[in-house]
Short mmCIF file of C-alpha atoms in Angstrom, two decimals:
data_model
loop_
_atom_site.label_atom_id
_atom_site.label_comp_id
_atom_site.label_asym_id
_atom_site.label_seq_id
_atom_site.Cartn_x
_atom_site.Cartn_y
_atom_site.Cartn_z
CA MET A 760 -26.70 210.34 225.58
CA ARG A 761 -23.46 209.71 223.77
CA ARG A 762 -22.04 208.34 220.55
CA VAL A 763 -19.44 205.57 220.30
CA LEU A 764 -16.44 205.27 218.00
CA LEU A 765 -14.98 201.83 217.33
CA PRO A 766 -11.76 200.92 215.50
CA HIS A 767 -12.11 198.96 212.28
CA VAL A 768 -9.59 196.34 213.43
CA ILE A 769 -9.76 194.79 216.91
CA SER A 770 -7.09 192.40 218.15
CA ASP A 771 -8.24 189.32 220.05
CA ALA A 772 -5.06 189.25 222.18
CA ALA A 773 -5.97 188.98 225.87
CA PRO A 774 -4.08 190.64 228.73
CA PRO A 775 -1.95 188.45 231.04
CA ALA A 776 -4.09 186.05 233.09
CA GLN A 777 -3.17 187.68 236.41
CA ALA A 778 -3.02 191.24 235.09
CA VAL A 779 -4.07 194.18 237.22
CA LEU A 780 -4.29 197.86 236.37
CA ARG A 781 -1.00 199.70 236.94
CA GLU A 782 -0.55 203.46 236.75
CA LEU A 783 2.57 205.56 236.28
CA ARG A 784 2.84 209.35 236.10
CA GLY A 785 5.38 212.09 235.56
CA LEU A 786 6.12 215.55 234.18
CA SER A 787 7.58 216.58 230.83
CA MET A 788 7.21 219.16 228.05
CA GLY A 789 5.63 221.64 230.43
CA THR A 790 2.77 219.26 231.18
CA SER A 791 2.05 215.87 232.74
CA TRP A 792 2.18 212.35 231.35
CA SER A 793 0.50 209.16 232.47
CA VAL A 794 0.49 205.49 231.59
CA ARG A 795 -2.13 202.92 232.52
CA LEU A 796 -1.35 199.32 231.67
CA ALA A 797 -2.58 195.82 232.25
CA ALA A 798 0.40 194.04 233.84
CA ASP A 799 1.03 191.23 236.27
CA ALA A 800 2.05 191.74 239.88
CA GLY A 801 5.72 191.04 239.14
CA THR A 802 6.16 194.07 236.89
CA ASP A 803 9.11 196.25 237.95
CA LEU A 804 7.26 199.56 238.06
CA ALA A 805 10.25 201.58 239.26
CA SER A 806 12.34 200.50 236.28
CA LEU A 807 9.44 201.10 233.93
CA GLN A 808 8.93 204.59 235.37
CA ARG A 809 12.59 205.48 234.77
CA GLY A 810 12.50 204.13 231.24
CA LEU A 811 9.34 206.01 230.32
CA GLN A 812 10.64 209.28 231.75
CA GLN A 813 13.88 208.83 229.81
CA GLN A 814 11.95 208.54 226.54
CA LEU A 815 10.38 211.95 227.07
CA ASP A 816 13.62 213.46 228.37
CA ASP A 817 15.26 212.41 225.09
CA VAL A 818 12.51 214.09 223.07
CA VAL A 819 12.95 217.31 225.06
CA ALA A 820 16.74 217.20 224.73
CA GLN A 821 16.43 216.94 220.96
CA MET A 822 13.33 218.93 219.98
CA SER A 823 12.45 221.49 222.66
CA HIS A 824 12.39 225.12 221.51
CA TRP A 825 12.07 226.11 225.16
CA GLN A 826 15.54 224.83 226.09
CA ALA A 827 18.46 226.69 224.58
CA ASP A 828 20.77 223.67 224.87
CA SER A 829 18.49 221.28 222.96
CA ASP A 830 19.55 220.10 219.51
CA LEU A 831 16.75 222.24 218.06
CA GLY A 832 17.86 225.26 220.08
CA ARG A 833 21.42 224.95 218.79
CA TYR A 834 20.14 224.62 215.24
CA ASN A 835 18.01 227.75 215.60
CA ARG A 836 21.06 229.77 216.72
CA ALA A 837 23.42 228.38 214.07
CA PRO A 838 24.93 230.67 211.42
CA ALA A 839 23.51 230.87 207.91
CA GLY A 840 24.88 228.28 205.53
CA SER A 841 25.81 225.78 208.24
CA ARG A 842 24.81 222.13 207.99
CA HIS A 843 23.84 219.97 210.97
CA VAL A 844 23.70 216.22 211.47
CA LEU A 845 20.59 215.62 213.57
CA PRO A 846 19.77 212.77 215.96
CA GLN A 847 17.64 210.13 214.25
CA ALA A 848 14.44 210.96 216.12
CA PHE A 849 14.77 214.71 215.52
CA PHE A 850 15.44 214.14 211.82
CA ASP A 851 12.51 211.75 211.41
CA VAL A 852 10.05 214.07 213.16
CA LEU A 853 11.24 217.06 211.13
CA MET A 854 10.90 215.14 207.87
CA PHE A 855 7.35 214.14 208.75
CA ALA A 856 6.50 217.71 209.71
CA LEU A 857 7.78 218.93 206.35
CA GLU A 858 5.62 216.34 204.58
CA VAL A 859 2.53 217.67 206.35
CA ALA A 860 3.61 221.22 205.51
CA GLN A 861 3.77 220.35 201.82
CA ALA A 862 0.50 218.40 201.80
CA SER A 863 -1.33 221.25 203.59
CA GLY A 864 -0.02 223.96 201.28
CA GLY A 865 1.90 225.55 204.15
CA ALA A 866 -1.03 225.71 206.57
CA TYR A 867 1.30 223.92 208.96
CA ASN A 868 5.00 224.80 208.82
CA PRO A 869 7.63 223.65 211.32
CA CYS A 870 9.88 226.51 210.17
CA ALA A 871 7.44 229.19 211.38
CA GLY A 872 8.99 229.65 214.82
CA ALA A 873 9.78 233.31 214.14
CA LEU A 874 6.07 234.03 213.63
CA VAL A 875 5.17 232.14 216.80
CA ASN A 876 7.73 234.20 218.71
CA LEU A 877 6.42 237.50 217.29
CA TRP A 878 2.98 236.68 218.67
CA GLY A 879 4.38 235.95 222.12
CA PHE A 880 3.75 232.21 222.10
CA GLY A 881 7.43 231.24 222.10
CA PRO A 882 9.92 230.89 224.97
CA THR A 883 10.80 234.61 225.20
CA GLY A 884 8.92 237.90 224.82
CA ARG A 885 5.73 236.15 225.82
CA TYR A 886 2.24 237.59 225.52
CA ASP A 887 1.71 237.28 229.30
CA GLU A 888 4.78 239.33 230.17
CA ALA A 889 4.69 243.05 230.92
CA GLY A 890 5.24 245.29 227.94
CA PHE A 891 4.23 242.80 225.25
CA THR A 892 2.46 244.21 222.21
CA ALA A 893 1.11 242.39 219.19
CA PRO A 894 3.34 242.55 216.10
CA THR A 895 2.68 245.14 213.41
CA PRO A 896 1.49 244.19 209.92
CA ALA A 897 4.90 245.24 208.60
CA GLN A 898 6.68 242.86 210.97
CA LEU A 899 4.38 240.02 209.97
CA ALA A 900 4.80 240.73 206.27
CA ALA A 901 8.59 240.66 206.62
CA ALA A 902 8.52 237.41 208.59
CA CYS A 903 6.17 235.76 206.07
CA ALA A 904 8.32 236.89 203.16
CA SER A 905 11.41 235.34 204.77
CA LEU A 906 9.50 232.13 205.47
CA GLN A 907 8.27 231.82 201.89
CA GLN A 908 11.75 232.32 200.46
CA LEU A 909 13.62 229.74 202.52
CA THR A 910 14.49 226.24 201.43
CA LEU A 911 15.33 223.71 204.13
CA ALA A 912 17.68 221.34 202.29
CA ALA A 913 17.78 217.93 203.98
CA ASP A 914 20.00 214.96 203.15
CA LYS A 915 18.48 211.65 204.27
CA ALA A 916 21.70 209.75 203.59
CA THR A 917 23.66 211.82 206.11
CA ARG A 918 20.67 212.79 208.29
CA SER A 919 21.69 216.41 207.92
CA VAL A 920 19.82 219.67 207.45
CA CYS A 921 21.06 223.09 206.42
CA GLN A 922 20.40 226.33 208.29
CA PRO A 923 19.57 228.72 205.43
CA ALA A 924 19.39 231.95 207.42
CA ALA A 925 18.01 232.36 210.93
CA VAL A 926 15.34 229.65 210.49
CA GLN A 927 13.48 229.12 213.76
CA LEU A 928 12.16 225.57 213.96
CA ASP A 929 9.15 225.00 216.17
CA LEU A 930 8.01 221.39 216.51
CA SER A 931 5.50 222.02 219.30
CA ALA A 932 2.63 220.89 217.06
CA VAL A 933 4.18 217.48 216.51
CA ALA A 934 6.75 216.71 219.24
CA LYS A 935 4.20 216.06 222.00
CA GLY A 936 2.41 213.55 219.78
CA TYR A 937 5.74 211.95 218.99
CA GLY A 938 6.40 211.74 222.73
CA VAL A 939 3.17 209.77 223.13
CA ASP A 940 4.34 207.40 220.40
CA ARG A 941 7.74 207.02 222.07
CA LEU A 942 6.11 205.92 225.30
CA ALA A 943 4.03 203.39 223.36
CA TYR A 944 7.10 202.07 221.52
CA TYR A 945 8.97 201.70 224.82
CA LEU A 946 6.13 199.79 226.46
CA GLN A 947 5.93 197.44 223.50
CA ALA A 948 9.69 196.89 223.61
CA GLN A 949 9.32 195.91 227.27
CA GLY A 950 6.68 193.33 226.37
CA HIS A 951 3.59 195.34 227.32
CA GLN A 952 0.79 195.14 224.74
CA HIS A 953 -2.14 196.52 226.77
CA TYR A 954 -1.82 200.18 227.75
CA LEU A 955 -3.18 203.70 227.54
CA VAL A 956 -0.58 206.48 227.16
CA GLU A 957 -1.27 210.19 227.65
CA VAL A 958 0.88 213.32 227.40
CA GLY A 959 -0.84 216.66 227.92
CA GLY A 960 -4.23 215.34 226.81
CA GLU A 961 -3.03 213.49 223.71
CA LEU A 962 -3.51 209.74 223.89
CA ARG A 963 -2.62 206.41 222.34
CA GLY A 964 -3.98 203.03 223.36
CA ALA A 965 -3.46 199.36 222.58
CA GLY A 966 -4.99 196.11 223.77
CA VAL A 967 -7.55 196.13 226.56
CA LYS A 968 -7.89 196.65 230.30
CA PRO A 969 -7.54 193.73 232.73
CA ASP A 970 -11.32 193.21 232.64
CA GLY A 971 -11.26 192.86 228.85
CA GLN A 972 -12.88 196.26 228.22
CA PRO A 973 -11.19 198.64 225.77
CA TRP A 974 -9.61 201.87 226.92
CA TRP A 975 -12.60 204.19 226.66
CA VAL A 976 -11.78 207.89 226.29
CA ALA A 977 -14.08 210.88 225.76
CA LEU A 978 -13.25 213.17 222.86
CA GLU A 979 -12.42 216.66 224.00
CA GLN A 980 -15.21 219.25 223.84
CA PRO A 981 -14.58 223.03 223.75
CA PRO A 982 -15.69 224.97 226.83
CA GLY A 983 -19.36 225.78 226.53
CA ALA A 984 -20.10 223.05 223.97
CA GLY A 985 -22.71 221.55 226.27
CA ALA A 986 -24.36 224.82 227.24
CA HIS A 987 -26.83 224.94 224.37
CA GLU A 988 -29.95 222.99 223.56
CA VAL A 989 -28.50 222.07 220.17
CA ALA A 990 -24.96 220.87 220.84
CA PRO A 991 -22.76 218.07 219.50
CA VAL A 992 -23.52 214.84 221.32
CA PRO A 993 -20.43 213.71 223.27
CA ILE A 994 -18.37 210.94 221.72
CA VAL A 995 -16.42 208.17 223.42
CA LEU A 996 -13.72 206.25 221.58
CA ALA A 997 -12.42 202.74 222.12
CA LEU A 998 -8.73 203.63 221.92
CA HIS A 999 -7.53 200.28 220.62
CA GLY A 1000 -4.56 200.51 218.25
CA LEU A 1001 -5.29 204.22 217.77
CA ALA A 1002 -4.16 207.65 218.93
CA VAL A 1003 -6.12 210.88 219.26
CA ALA A 1004 -5.14 214.55 219.36
CA THR A 1005 -7.22 217.73 219.50
CA SER A 1006 -6.28 221.28 218.54
CA GLY A 1007 -8.41 224.07 219.98
CA ASP A 1008 -8.43 227.87 219.90
CA TYR A 1009 -9.36 227.91 223.60
CA ARG A 1010 -6.13 226.43 224.91
CA ARG A 1011 -3.87 229.49 224.70
CA TYR A 1012 -4.78 232.98 223.63
CA PHE A 1013 -4.61 236.59 224.69
CA GLU A 1014 -6.80 239.67 224.24
CA GLN A 1015 -5.51 243.09 223.32
CA ASP A 1016 -7.49 246.20 222.43
CA GLY A 1017 -10.67 244.14 222.35
CA GLN A 1018 -9.22 241.61 219.91
CA ARG A 1019 -8.75 237.92 220.76
CA TYR A 1020 -5.63 236.21 219.37
CA ALA A 1021 -5.42 232.40 219.41
CA HIS A 1022 -2.07 230.62 219.70
CA THR A 1023 -2.46 228.79 216.38
CA ILE A 1024 -0.76 230.89 213.71
CA ASP A 1025 -1.41 230.64 209.97
CA PRO A 1026 2.13 230.57 208.48
CA ARG A 1027 0.78 231.72 205.13
CA THR A 1028 -0.50 235.04 206.47
CA GLY A 1029 1.34 235.45 209.76
CA TRP A 1030 -1.91 236.01 211.66
CA PRO A 1031 -3.60 233.87 214.33
CA ILE A 1032 -6.49 231.86 212.96
CA SER A 1033 -9.92 233.49 212.86
CA ASN A 1034 -11.97 230.94 210.95
CA ALA A 1035 -14.57 230.10 213.64
CA LEU A 1036 -13.14 226.61 214.17
CA ALA A 1037 -13.19 225.91 217.90
CA SER A 1038 -11.52 222.50 217.76
CA VAL A 1039 -10.32 219.77 215.45
CA THR A 1040 -9.87 216.19 216.61
CA VAL A 1041 -7.93 213.67 214.53
CA ILE A 1042 -7.79 209.92 215.16
CA HIS A 1043 -4.81 208.07 213.67
CA PRO A 1044 -2.66 205.01 214.42
CA HIS A 1045 0.21 207.39 215.30
CA CYS A 1046 -0.15 210.29 217.71
CA MET A 1047 2.55 212.32 215.94
CA ALA A 1048 0.38 212.28 212.82
CA ALA A 1049 -2.82 213.07 214.72
CA ASP A 1050 -1.04 215.99 216.39
CA ALA A 1051 0.32 217.55 213.20
CA TRP A 1052 -2.79 217.00 211.08
CA SER A 1053 -5.12 218.46 213.71
CA THR A 1054 -3.06 221.66 213.61
CA ALA A 1055 -3.01 221.80 209.81
CA LEU A 1056 -6.77 221.26 209.56
CA THR A 1057 -7.40 223.91 212.20
CA VAL A 1058 -5.48 226.49 210.19
CA LEU A 1059 -7.22 225.55 206.94
CA GLY A 1060 -10.69 225.99 208.41
CA PRO A 1061 -13.87 223.95 208.04
CA GLN A 1062 -14.17 223.80 204.24
CA ALA A 1063 -10.56 223.45 203.12
CA GLY A 1064 -9.76 221.41 206.22
CA LEU A 1065 -12.46 218.87 205.47
CA GLN A 1066 -11.31 218.65 201.86
CA LEU A 1067 -7.74 217.87 202.94
CA ALA A 1068 -8.98 215.34 205.53
CA GLU A 1069 -10.88 213.52 202.79
CA GLN A 1070 -7.86 213.60 200.47
CA GLN A 1071 -5.62 212.16 203.18
CA GLY A 1072 -8.19 209.68 204.49
CA LEU A 1073 -8.05 211.25 207.94
CA ALA A 1074 -10.62 210.54 210.66
CA ALA A 1075 -11.36 214.13 211.66
CA ARG A 1076 -14.05 215.91 213.68
CA MET A 1077 -14.44 219.69 213.44
CA LEU A 1078 -16.47 221.85 215.81
CA CYS A 1079 -17.26 225.32 214.53
CA ARG A 1080 -18.60 228.27 216.55
CA GLN A 1081 -21.89 229.74 215.39
CA ALA A 1082 -23.10 233.32 215.76
CA ASP A 1083 -25.41 232.38 218.65
CA GLY A 1084 -22.57 230.75 220.60
CA SER A 1085 -23.56 227.18 219.74
CA PHE A 1086 -21.37 224.68 217.87
CA SER A 1087 -21.84 222.90 214.56
CA GLU A 1088 -20.12 219.62 213.83
CA THR A 1089 -18.49 218.34 210.66
CA LEU A 1090 -17.15 214.77 210.35
CA SER A 1091 -14.88 213.34 207.68
CA SER A 1092 -15.88 210.10 205.96
CA ALA A 1093 -13.18 208.15 207.79
CA PHE A 1094 -14.46 209.46 211.12
CA SER A 1095 -18.11 208.72 210.31
CA SER A 1096 -17.24 205.16 209.30
CA MET A 1097 -16.07 204.47 212.87
CA LEU A 1098 -19.33 205.52 214.52
CA ASP A 1099 -21.29 202.65 216.01
CA ARG A 1100 -24.73 203.10 214.50
#
């Protein structure tokens, strides 16, 4: 048994008459990427592979907080009071991230890299390295106070951003989704209108497969979601002109002194989330948006998260852990309207 999600708008454009299914794969952002597309036999796959890889390499070179020589890495090390002209993509992604930060009341904040690092989820001093200990309340309070006091002044005319004082940008909750979008934009620029793009489990699709069927994808379920008699019925989505991203507390975490700490940090408190939300899935035309909003809703929790999803018109699905180990499901209105009943 399963449920089906369908987009509200379906294009009638058909794939090329002699199209066959082509697949390309690679590595980037510490994970894998893949592209499936309906293309004719004359498609230069080697050239397409190089072009797709270059798109993701550009994202990493600009926005990776794991690479010290990235544009973001240089910004994070820059002295207080300095101003930096950013590459267009970096600037656009940062501006969008700041919009989500404002709309979510700070539940998502791209300037919270210092908090992420304190909890060992950054590039150094990691939680899985010997000698790591969780930060003290005093350390968290100081980091939160600094975060609340900063103002990241941006000038759209010059595409520049100031470095107030040791701000640590972390775009990991949006850059991967943007990478998915970049692959989609590149394929479209090369004349390909029927494809399924994936980077680290986040997806965006357009058109249909060579047989005319949509790109069917199963929404991610938390581990153990199917182990109970009463469990959310699996959902499959026709990924046609849409993208999907899921945030989950089961992806990265560590346990210390009997306490479990998830990798998603609430920038307002400095602490990892503990709101019983196991996962949040957001469906959106752009994967960058689905990526960022799924993180923001996860931090907000089931009640406030659903309220924000309704305000923003987001198609969101939330799975919440219950005391008996089962999962309850909450759907936003936009999500429910896509269910095939």
